[in-house]
Each structure stands twice: as structure tokens, then as C-alpha cells.
mmCIF file of N, CA and C in Angstrom:
data_model
loop_
_atom_site.group_PDB
_atom_site.id
_atom_site.type_symbol
_atom_site.label_atom_id
_atom_site.label_comp_id
_atom_site.label_asym_id
_atom_site.label_seq_id
_atom_site.Cartn_x
_atom_site.Cartn_y
_atom_site.Cartn_z
ATOM 1 N N MET A 1 134.248 281.618 88.164
ATOM 2 C CA MET A 1 134.168 281.600 86.901
ATOM 3 C C MET A 1 134.852 280.739 85.874
ATOM 4 N N LYS A 2 133.856 278.882 85.612
ATOM 5 C CA LYS A 2 134.712 278.335 85.495
ATOM 6 C C LYS A 2 135.625 278.171 84.456
ATOM 7 N N ARG A 3 136.325 277.264 84.521
ATOM 8 C CA ARG A 3 137.455 277.287 83.855
ATOM 9 C C ARG A 3 137.166 276.924 82.615
ATOM 10 N N LYS A 4 135.973 275.748 81.509
ATOM 11 C CA LYS A 4 135.861 276.393 80.529
ATOM 12 C C LYS A 4 135.603 277.175 79.460
ATOM 13 N N ALA A 5 134.740 278.318 81.002
ATOM 14 C CA ALA A 5 134.229 279.978 80.058
ATOM 15 C C ALA A 5 135.784 280.501 79.784
ATOM 16 N N MET A 6 136.965 279.861 80.868
ATOM 17 C CA MET A 6 137.951 280.939 81.089
ATOM 18 C C MET A 6 138.911 281.039 79.924
ATOM 19 N N GLY A 7 138.768 279.729 80.304
ATOM 20 C CA GLY A 7 139.451 278.651 78.455
ATOM 21 C C GLY A 7 139.399 279.100 76.726
ATOM 22 N N ALA A 8 137.246 279.345 76.998
ATOM 23 C CA ALA A 8 137.044 280.224 75.567
ATOM 24 C C ALA A 8 137.386 281.591 74.962
ATOM 25 N N ILE A 9 137.430 282.222 76.559
ATOM 26 C CA ILE A 9 137.551 283.604 77.127
ATOM 27 C C ILE A 9 139.566 283.920 76.957
ATOM 28 N N VAL A 10 140.131 283.022 76.350
ATOM 29 C CA VAL A 10 141.905 282.992 76.349
ATOM 30 C C VAL A 10 141.516 282.836 74.465
ATOM 31 N N ALA A 11 140.761 281.358 73.698
ATOM 32 C CA ALA A 11 140.970 280.851 72.751
ATOM 33 C C ALA A 11 141.060 282.458 72.172
ATOM 34 N N GLY A 12 139.426 282.967 72.384
ATOM 35 C CA GLY A 12 138.992 284.179 71.303
ATOM 36 C C GLY A 12 139.755 285.232 71.496
ATOM 37 N N LEU A 13 140.793 285.983 72.909
ATOM 38 C CA LEU A 13 141.666 286.469 72.913
ATOM 39 C C LEU A 13 142.824 285.954 71.624
ATOM 40 N N MET A 14 143.058 285.018 71.903
ATOM 41 C CA MET A 14 144.651 284.219 70.924
ATOM 42 C C MET A 14 144.155 284.460 69.565
ATOM 43 N N THR A 15 142.443 284.561 69.161
ATOM 44 C CA THR A 15 142.719 283.847 67.570
ATOM 45 C C THR A 15 141.871 285.601 67.106
ATOM 46 N N VAL A 16 141.506 286.726 68.128
ATOM 47 C CA VAL A 16 141.957 288.150 67.802
ATOM 48 C C VAL A 16 143.157 288.770 67.570
ATOM 49 N N MET A 17 144.647 288.089 68.079
ATOM 50 C CA MET A 17 145.511 288.449 68.060
ATOM 51 C C MET A 17 146.338 287.766 67.237
ATOM 52 N N LEU A 18 145.868 286.379 67.153
ATOM 53 C CA LEU A 18 146.718 285.856 65.759
ATOM 54 C C LEU A 18 145.975 286.832 64.450
ATOM 55 N N VAL A 19 144.776 286.975 64.661
ATOM 56 C CA VAL A 19 143.963 287.757 63.136
ATOM 57 C C VAL A 19 144.610 288.808 63.319
ATOM 58 N N ALA A 20 145.081 290.522 63.972
ATOM 59 C CA ALA A 20 145.136 291.662 64.329
ATOM 60 C C ALA A 20 146.982 291.684 63.695
ATOM 61 N N CYS A 21 148.241 290.200 64.117
ATOM 62 C CA CYS A 21 149.578 290.429 63.859
ATOM 63 C C CYS A 21 149.727 289.625 62.031
ATOM 64 N N GLY A 22 148.001 288.882 62.172
ATOM 65 C CA GLY A 22 148.691 288.405 60.681
ATOM 66 C C GLY A 22 149.243 287.197 60.648
ATOM 67 N N GLY A 23 148.902 286.772 61.544
ATOM 68 C CA GLY A 23 149.275 285.029 61.843
ATOM 69 C C GLY A 23 148.317 284.278 60.875
ATOM 70 N N THR A 24 148.452 283.986 59.874
ATOM 71 C CA THR A 24 147.643 282.542 59.798
ATOM 72 C C THR A 24 148.585 281.706 59.213
ATOM 73 N N GLY A 25 149.312 281.313 59.142
ATOM 74 C CA GLY A 25 150.728 280.594 59.368
ATOM 75 C C GLY A 25 150.400 278.867 59.099
ATOM 76 N N SER A 26 150.799 278.509 58.865
ATOM 77 C CA SER A 26 150.584 276.629 60.000
ATOM 78 C C SER A 26 149.984 276.929 61.073
ATOM 79 N N GLY A 27 149.341 275.639 62.022
ATOM 80 C CA GLY A 27 149.393 276.018 62.696
ATOM 81 C C GLY A 27 148.355 276.823 63.301
ATOM 82 N N THR A 28 148.318 277.384 63.241
ATOM 83 C CA THR A 28 147.306 278.715 63.829
ATOM 84 C C THR A 28 146.459 278.786 62.589
ATOM 85 N N GLN A 29 144.743 278.532 63.800
ATOM 86 C CA GLN A 29 143.407 279.734 63.450
ATOM 87 C C GLN A 29 143.011 280.465 63.304
ATOM 88 N N THR A 30 142.362 281.074 62.249
ATOM 89 C CA THR A 30 141.911 282.424 62.001
ATOM 90 C C THR A 30 140.549 282.600 62.377
ATOM 91 N N ALA A 31 139.625 283.792 62.677
ATOM 92 C CA ALA A 31 138.400 283.304 63.551
ATOM 93 C C ALA A 31 137.195 282.735 62.868
ATOM 94 N N ASP A 32 137.774 282.491 61.523
ATOM 95 C CA ASP A 32 136.694 281.199 60.422
ATOM 96 C C ASP A 32 137.056 279.587 60.476
ATOM 97 N N THR A 33 138.034 279.798 61.355
ATOM 98 C CA THR A 33 137.882 278.129 61.080
ATOM 99 C C THR A 33 137.693 277.179 62.480
ATOM 100 N N GLN A 34 138.167 278.666 63.238
ATOM 101 C CA GLN A 34 138.264 277.794 65.488
ATOM 102 C C GLN A 34 137.171 277.354 65.628
ATOM 103 N N SER A 35 137.924 276.176 65.779
ATOM 104 C CA SER A 35 136.989 274.778 66.632
ATOM 105 C C SER A 35 137.218 274.463 68.474
ATOM 106 N N GLU A 36 137.809 275.995 68.280
ATOM 107 C CA GLU A 36 138.154 275.174 70.065
ATOM 108 C C GLU A 36 139.134 274.525 71.022
ATOM 109 N N PRO A 37 140.290 274.576 70.512
ATOM 110 C CA PRO A 37 141.310 273.388 70.744
ATOM 111 C C PRO A 37 142.486 274.482 71.847
ATOM 112 N N PHE A 38 141.572 275.480 72.051
ATOM 113 C CA PHE A 38 142.453 276.657 73.433
ATOM 114 C C PHE A 38 141.654 275.546 74.364
ATOM 115 N N ALA A 39 139.988 275.523 74.573
ATOM 116 C CA ALA A 39 139.098 275.804 75.184
ATOM 117 C C ALA A 39 139.241 274.430 76.087
ATOM 118 N N ILE A 40 139.324 274.475 77.617
ATOM 119 C CA ILE A 40 139.565 273.817 78.488
ATOM 120 C C ILE A 40 138.038 272.936 79.370
ATOM 121 N N GLU A 41 138.077 271.672 78.664
ATOM 122 C CA GLU A 41 136.795 270.647 78.358
ATOM 123 C C GLU A 41 136.581 271.058 80.443
ATOM 124 N N SER A 42 137.277 271.301 81.127
ATOM 125 C CA SER A 42 137.042 271.214 82.787
ATOM 126 C C SER A 42 135.438 272.085 83.249
ATOM 127 N N GLU A 43 135.140 270.488 84.116
ATOM 128 C CA GLU A 43 133.869 271.180 84.545
ATOM 129 C C GLU A 43 133.338 271.708 85.446
ATOM 130 N N GLU A 44 135.276 271.897 86.180
ATOM 131 C CA GLU A 44 135.613 272.430 87.900
ATOM 132 C C GLU A 44 135.485 273.568 87.943
ATOM 133 N N GLU A 45 134.674 274.098 88.706
ATOM 134 C CA GLU A 45 134.665 275.073 88.832
ATOM 135 C C GLU A 45 135.586 275.471 90.162
ATOM 136 N N VAL A 46 136.217 277.127 89.542
ATOM 137 C CA VAL A 46 136.950 276.977 90.980
ATOM 138 C C VAL A 46 136.233 278.573 92.125
ATOM 139 N N VAL A 47 137.039 277.476 93.660
ATOM 140 C CA VAL A 47 136.383 278.068 94.405
ATOM 141 C C VAL A 47 137.431 278.489 95.583
ATOM 142 N N ALA A 48 137.043 279.409 95.958
ATOM 143 C CA ALA A 48 137.139 280.391 97.037
ATOM 144 C C ALA A 48 137.512 279.217 97.895
ATOM 145 N N GLU A 49 138.900 279.453 99.146
ATOM 146 C CA GLU A 49 139.055 278.839 99.942
ATOM 147 C C GLU A 49 137.605 279.652 101.063
ATOM 148 N N PRO A 50 136.878 278.579 101.941
ATOM 149 C CA PRO A 50 136.556 278.723 103.308
ATOM 150 C C PRO A 50 136.982 279.926 103.743
ATOM 151 N N THR A 51 136.962 281.011 104.525
ATOM 152 C CA THR A 51 136.766 282.410 105.842
ATOM 153 C C THR A 51 137.010 281.179 107.031
ATOM 154 N N ALA A 52 138.004 281.368 107.500
ATOM 155 C CA ALA A 52 137.944 280.966 109.155
ATOM 156 C C ALA A 52 137.103 281.094 110.163
ATOM 157 N N GLU A 53 136.398 280.632 111.219
ATOM 158 C CA GLU A 53 135.524 281.363 111.462
ATOM 159 C C GLU A 53 136.660 281.888 113.179
ATOM 160 N N PRO A 54 136.022 283.307 113.727
ATOM 161 C CA PRO A 54 136.198 284.090 115.062
ATOM 162 C C PRO A 54 136.685 283.534 115.288
ATOM 163 N N THR A 55 138.188 282.984 115.956
ATOM 164 C CA THR A 55 138.770 282.428 117.278
ATOM 165 C C THR A 55 137.711 282.944 118.790
ATOM 166 N N LYS A 56 137.644 282.345 119.044
ATOM 167 C CA LYS A 56 136.587 282.145 120.664
ATOM 168 C C LYS A 56 137.983 282.987 121.083
ATOM 169 N N SER A 57 137.009 283.118 122.690
ATOM 170 C CA SER A 57 138.088 284.030 123.060
ATOM 171 C C SER A 57 137.963 282.874 124.513
ATOM 172 N N PRO A 58 139.117 282.976 125.547
ATOM 173 C CA PRO A 58 139.475 282.297 127.132
ATOM 174 C C PRO A 58 138.009 281.976 127.491
ATOM 175 N N GLU A 59 137.568 283.361 127.560
ATOM 176 C CA GLU A 59 136.328 282.884 128.360
ATOM 177 C C GLU A 59 134.793 282.766 127.684
ATOM 178 N N GLU A 60 135.074 282.515 125.970
ATOM 179 C CA GLU A 60 133.377 282.092 125.935
ATOM 180 C C GLU A 60 133.978 280.067 125.872
ATOM 181 N N GLU A 61 135.408 279.684 125.316
ATOM 182 C CA GLU A 61 135.285 278.842 125.923
ATOM 183 C C GLU A 61 135.449 277.780 127.164
ATOM 184 N N ILE A 62 135.546 278.566 127.773
ATOM 185 C CA ILE A 62 135.200 277.996 129.402
ATOM 186 C C ILE A 62 133.506 277.805 129.632
ATOM 187 N N GLU A 63 133.173 279.163 129.310
ATOM 188 C CA GLU A 63 131.737 279.047 129.254
ATOM 189 C C GLU A 63 131.064 277.768 128.408
ATOM 190 N N GLU A 64 131.199 277.882 127.172
ATOM 191 C CA GLU A 64 131.092 276.632 126.567
ATOM 192 C C GLU A 64 131.202 275.442 126.820
ATOM 193 N N ALA A 65 132.228 274.859 127.189
ATOM 194 C CA ALA A 65 133.224 273.815 127.985
ATOM 195 C C ALA A 65 132.250 273.614 129.718
ATOM 196 N N LEU A 66 131.521 275.001 129.925
ATOM 197 C CA LEU A 66 130.974 274.723 131.801
ATOM 198 C C LEU A 66 129.460 274.054 131.012
ATOM 199 N N THR A 67 128.954 274.909 130.659
ATOM 200 C CA THR A 67 127.223 274.959 129.561
ATOM 201 C C THR A 67 127.388 273.229 129.261
ATOM 202 N N GLU A 68 128.776 272.241 128.666
ATOM 203 C CA GLU A 68 128.499 271.316 128.312
ATOM 204 C C GLU A 68 128.019 269.878 129.452
ATOM 205 N N GLY A 69 129.564 270.150 129.932
ATOM 206 C CA GLY A 69 130.019 269.901 131.651
ATOM 207 C C GLY A 69 128.200 269.713 132.238
ATOM 208 N N ARG A 70 127.602 271.138 132.607
ATOM 209 C CA ARG A 70 126.830 271.301 133.280
ATOM 210 C C ARG A 70 125.455 269.900 132.801
ATOM 211 N N ASN A 71 124.979 270.357 131.244
ATOM 212 C CA ASN A 71 124.247 269.485 130.463
ATOM 213 C C ASN A 71 124.036 268.245 131.185
ATOM 214 N N TYR A 72 125.654 267.471 130.833
ATOM 215 C CA TYR A 72 125.916 265.935 130.827
ATOM 216 C C TYR A 72 125.432 265.898 132.787
ATOM 217 N N TYR A 73 126.276 266.964 133.601
ATOM 218 C CA TYR A 73 126.588 266.843 134.721
ATOM 219 C C TYR A 73 125.023 266.773 135.562
ATOM 220 N N TYR A 74 123.930 267.140 134.774
ATOM 221 C CA TYR A 74 122.927 267.932 135.733
ATOM 222 C C TYR A 74 121.531 266.909 134.895
ATOM 223 N N GLY A 75 121.690 266.196 133.793
ATOM 224 C CA GLY A 75 120.780 265.486 132.571
ATOM 225 C C GLY A 75 119.856 266.875 131.540
ATOM 226 N N TYR A 76 120.734 268.661 132.014
ATOM 227 C CA TYR A 76 119.997 269.128 131.473
ATOM 228 C C TYR A 76 119.252 269.353 129.950
ATOM 229 N N ASN A 77 118.819 269.826 129.577
ATOM 230 C CA ASN A 77 117.889 270.335 127.577
ATOM 231 C C ASN A 77 117.973 268.819 127.762
ATOM 232 N N ASP A 78 117.561 267.745 127.124
ATOM 233 C CA ASP A 78 117.260 266.251 126.846
ATOM 234 C C ASP A 78 118.050 265.907 126.676
ATOM 235 N N ILE A 79 119.574 265.861 126.964
ATOM 236 C CA ILE A 79 120.518 265.401 127.639
ATOM 237 C C ILE A 79 120.883 264.333 128.720
ATOM 238 N N THR A 80 120.571 262.801 128.476
ATOM 239 C CA THR A 80 121.061 261.835 129.392
ATOM 240 C C THR A 80 122.138 262.553 130.309
ATOM 241 N N ALA A 81 122.782 262.773 131.430
ATOM 242 C CA ALA A 81 123.315 262.596 131.889
ATOM 243 C C ALA A 81 124.080 261.703 132.411
ATOM 244 N N ASP A 82 126.225 262.042 132.111
ATOM 245 C CA ASP A 82 126.641 260.782 132.171
ATOM 246 C C ASP A 82 127.839 262.364 132.367
ATOM 247 N N ASN A 83 128.719 261.041 133.437
ATOM 248 C CA ASN A 83 129.056 261.573 134.053
ATOM 249 C C ASN A 83 130.925 261.578 133.941
ATOM 250 N N ASP A 84 131.380 260.259 132.657
ATOM 251 C CA ASP A 84 131.751 260.699 132.168
ATOM 252 C C ASP A 84 132.594 261.144 130.831
ATOM 253 N N LYS A 85 130.923 262.082 130.249
ATOM 254 C CA LYS A 85 131.912 262.956 129.508
ATOM 255 C C LYS A 85 130.729 264.633 130.605
ATOM 256 N N ALA A 86 130.400 264.290 130.658
ATOM 257 C CA ALA A 86 130.557 265.741 131.617
ATOM 258 C C ALA A 86 131.994 266.150 132.307
ATOM 259 N N MET A 87 132.663 264.967 132.873
ATOM 260 C CA MET A 87 134.323 265.055 134.010
ATOM 261 C C MET A 87 134.846 265.465 132.231
ATOM 262 N N GLU A 88 134.739 264.635 130.667
ATOM 263 C CA GLU A 88 135.515 265.521 129.540
ATOM 264 C C GLU A 88 135.513 266.949 129.686
ATOM 265 N N ALA A 89 134.460 267.449 129.755
ATOM 266 C CA ALA A 89 134.084 269.349 129.337
ATOM 267 C C ALA A 89 134.675 270.163 130.992
ATOM 268 N N PHE A 90 134.532 269.048 131.859
ATOM 269 C CA PHE A 90 134.979 270.129 133.004
ATOM 270 C C PHE A 90 136.283 270.297 133.262
ATOM 271 N N GLU A 91 136.957 268.874 132.365
ATOM 272 C CA GLU A 91 138.517 268.976 132.303
ATOM 273 C C GLU A 91 139.109 270.394 131.296
ATOM 274 N N LYS A 92 138.697 270.445 129.882
ATOM 275 C CA LYS A 92 138.482 271.527 129.497
ATOM 276 C C LYS A 92 138.935 272.993 129.844
ATOM 277 N N ALA A 93 137.397 273.698 130.319
ATOM 278 C CA ALA A 93 136.964 274.265 131.296
ATOM 279 C C ALA A 93 138.172 274.478 132.051
ATOM 280 N N ALA A 94 138.590 273.381 132.908
ATOM 281 C CA ALA A 94 139.620 273.388 134.379
ATOM 282 C C ALA A 94 141.785 273.972 133.802
ATOM 283 N N ASP A 95 141.343 273.629 132.375
ATOM 284 C CA ASP A 95 142.708 273.416 131.835
ATOM 285 C C ASP A 95 142.545 275.336 131.827
ATOM 286 N N LEU A 96 141.420 275.615 131.230
ATOM 287 C CA LEU A 96 142.100 277.263 131.408
ATOM 288 C C LEU A 96 141.596 278.129 132.304
ATOM 289 N N GLY A 97 141.719 277.535 133.785
ATOM 290 C CA GLY A 97 141.910 278.161 134.453
ATOM 291 C C GLY A 97 140.702 278.579 135.514
ATOM 292 N N SER A 98 139.244 277.354 134.803
ATOM 293 C CA SER A 98 137.845 277.267 135.927
ATOM 294 C C SER A 98 138.123 277.222 137.090
ATOM 295 N N ALA A 99 137.898 277.986 137.713
ATOM 296 C CA ALA A 99 137.363 277.497 138.786
ATOM 297 C C ALA A 99 136.295 276.638 139.525
ATOM 298 N N GLU A 100 134.917 276.930 138.941
ATOM 299 C CA GLU A 100 134.084 276.349 138.858
ATOM 300 C C GLU A 100 134.090 274.802 138.163
ATOM 301 N N ALA A 101 135.197 274.617 136.979
ATOM 302 C CA ALA A 101 135.159 273.338 136.761
ATOM 303 C C ALA A 101 136.044 272.649 137.686
ATOM 304 N N PHE A 102 137.521 273.069 137.985
ATOM 305 C CA PHE A 102 137.598 272.362 139.469
ATOM 306 C C PHE A 102 136.238 271.885 140.174
ATOM 307 N N TYR A 103 135.545 272.677 140.901
ATOM 308 C CA TYR A 103 134.502 272.345 141.544
ATOM 309 C C TYR A 103 133.801 271.562 141.580
ATOM 310 N N TYR A 104 133.774 271.189 139.517
ATOM 311 C CA TYR A 104 132.517 270.052 139.316
ATOM 312 C C TYR A 104 133.334 269.215 139.830
ATOM 313 N N ILE A 105 134.697 269.567 139.011
ATOM 314 C CA ILE A 105 135.408 267.824 139.151
ATOM 315 C C ILE A 105 135.938 267.253 140.165
ATOM 316 N N ALA A 106 135.162 267.948 141.026
ATOM 317 C CA ALA A 106 135.496 267.434 142.306
ATOM 318 C C ALA A 106 134.230 266.696 142.653
ATOM 319 N N ARG A 107 133.135 267.526 142.616
ATOM 320 C CA ARG A 107 131.957 266.342 142.841
ATOM 321 C C ARG A 107 131.572 265.563 142.355
ATOM 322 N N ILE A 108 132.023 265.086 141.223
ATOM 323 C CA ILE A 108 131.813 264.302 140.446
ATOM 324 C C ILE A 108 133.212 263.240 140.343
ATOM 325 N N GLN A 109 134.277 263.267 141.387
ATOM 326 C CA GLN A 109 134.985 262.764 141.640
ATOM 327 C C GLN A 109 135.140 262.347 143.697
ATOM 328 N N ASP A 110 133.817 262.735 144.290
ATOM 329 C CA ASP A 110 132.737 262.994 145.309
ATOM 330 C C ASP A 110 132.056 261.445 145.472
ATOM 331 N N ARG A 111 131.049 261.422 144.190
ATOM 332 C CA ARG A 111 130.760 260.276 142.817
ATOM 333 C C ARG A 111 131.107 259.174 142.859
ATOM 334 N N ALA A 112 132.520 259.279 143.025
ATOM 335 C CA ALA A 112 132.824 258.453 142.604
ATOM 336 C C ALA A 112 133.876 257.856 143.387
ATOM 337 N N GLU A 113 134.086 257.955 144.776
ATOM 338 C CA GLU A 113 134.734 257.741 146.361
ATOM 339 C C GLU A 113 136.427 257.747 145.865
ATOM 340 N N GLU A 114 136.172 258.997 144.836
ATOM 341 C CA GLU A 114 137.541 258.806 145.275
ATOM 342 C C GLU A 114 138.012 260.434 145.443
ATOM 343 N N TYR A 115 138.052 260.664 147.217
ATOM 344 C CA TYR A 115 138.023 261.481 147.948
ATOM 345 C C TYR A 115 139.422 262.125 147.733
ATOM 346 N N ASP A 116 140.457 261.541 148.055
ATOM 347 C CA ASP A 116 141.662 262.512 148.022
ATOM 348 C C ASP A 116 141.718 262.590 146.692
ATOM 349 N N LYS A 117 141.393 262.374 145.632
ATOM 350 C CA LYS A 117 141.807 263.683 144.609
ATOM 351 C C LYS A 117 140.485 264.598 143.998
ATOM 352 N N ALA A 118 139.340 264.201 144.963
ATOM 353 C CA ALA A 118 138.341 265.282 145.656
ATOM 354 C C ALA A 118 138.904 266.218 146.008
ATOM 355 N N LYS A 119 139.211 266.266 147.330
ATOM 356 C CA LYS A 119 140.156 266.825 148.192
ATOM 357 C C LYS A 119 140.888 267.694 146.935
ATOM 358 N N GLU A 120 141.915 267.000 145.984
ATOM 359 C CA GLU A 120 143.351 267.815 145.719
ATOM 360 C C GLU A 120 142.398 269.304 144.904
ATOM 361 N N SER A 121 141.060 268.491 144.199
ATOM 362 C CA SER A 121 140.075 269.607 142.824
ATOM 363 C C SER A 121 138.815 270.525 143.445
ATOM 364 N N TYR A 122 139.143 270.094 144.918
ATOM 365 C CA TYR A 122 138.257 271.658 145.860
ATOM 366 C C TYR A 122 138.995 272.273 146.418
ATOM 367 N N GLU A 123 140.209 271.949 146.609
ATOM 368 C CA GLU A 123 140.693 273.067 147.446
ATOM 369 C C GLU A 123 142.095 273.277 145.665
ATOM 370 N N LYS A 124 142.233 273.100 145.268
ATOM 371 C CA LYS A 124 142.492 273.267 143.573
ATOM 372 C C LYS A 124 141.170 274.651 143.326
ATOM 373 N N ALA A 125 139.960 274.632 143.515
ATOM 374 C CA ALA A 125 139.407 275.876 143.119
ATOM 375 C C ALA A 125 138.870 277.303 143.696
ATOM 376 N N ILE A 126 138.860 275.886 145.108
ATOM 377 C CA ILE A 126 139.494 276.986 146.220
ATOM 378 C C ILE A 126 140.518 277.904 145.847
ATOM 379 N N GLU A 127 141.483 277.983 145.600
ATOM 380 C CA GLU A 127 142.993 278.750 144.842
ATOM 381 C C GLU A 127 143.012 279.933 143.789
ATOM 382 N N LEU A 128 141.661 279.262 143.779
ATOM 383 C CA LEU A 128 141.409 280.066 142.765
ATOM 384 C C LEU A 128 140.800 280.975 141.736
ATOM 385 N N GLY A 129 139.264 281.088 143.377
ATOM 386 C CA GLY A 129 138.078 281.919 143.322
ATOM 387 C C GLY A 129 137.231 281.775 143.771
ATOM 388 N N SER A 130 136.999 280.141 143.835
ATOM 389 C CA SER A 130 135.592 279.305 144.227
ATOM 390 C C SER A 130 136.043 279.473 145.601
ATOM 391 N N SER A 131 134.131 280.127 146.253
ATOM 392 C CA SER A 131 133.641 280.057 147.254
ATOM 393 C C SER A 131 133.852 278.465 147.968
#
């Protein structure tokens, strides 16, 4: 409900109360002479706060990050392959404990000839259950 409409309702109720109580002394208005001194002139609408989106489960977050990572790794879905963006996505999934993410991180590190890091990432993937 708009504030102006609320103000008009309040002003109307106050006028009815004043008339019913015999309040017509100085400084008060009756229904005959009301000109909207109580109306709020703001056109601002009162808007309810947006509801929070449901939180994702860790499995959903992992799958979302893995999908994004694969898209960048392979250049799927009209996305240009980009190892840096793939790495960011896989690191999100790895932080949530994804063995597959560690596997892809190791492959990116292999591409970059970072063999010691790749070995550690492959070992972490195996530790988490990757074959």
C-alpha cells in the first residue's frame, strides 16, 4: 500500500475521531474543512524484503563448479577454453573435497609443466577416491 494512501486513511480516521469526540477547537479540523494536512505526500512504495534463495548443498555446489570447470577446460557450450578460469572453478570444487576437481587441477598443472604440483594434486585425488 502506498504511503500517501495510508496517510489519507489515517487522516480520515483522525477526523472521524475528532468529530465523534466533539473536538472542533482551534487547531483541529472537521470533515467539512479537511484539506489533507495529515496526508503523507511521499509516493514511495513499501516493498517487502526479498526472500533469500535456498542454499545449495555441498554436492550441488561441487557439481556446479565442476561443470563450469569442464566448460572452460574443454571449451564446451560455446565457451572459449581458458585454463585460468577452469582452474578457478576446479579450486572451488576442490575446496569442498572433490576428487575429480583435484584430478583436473593436476591435468592443468601438467599442461603448465608444473610436475611437482601436478603429482601432489594427483595424489590428493587418489586419496579422495579417484581411480
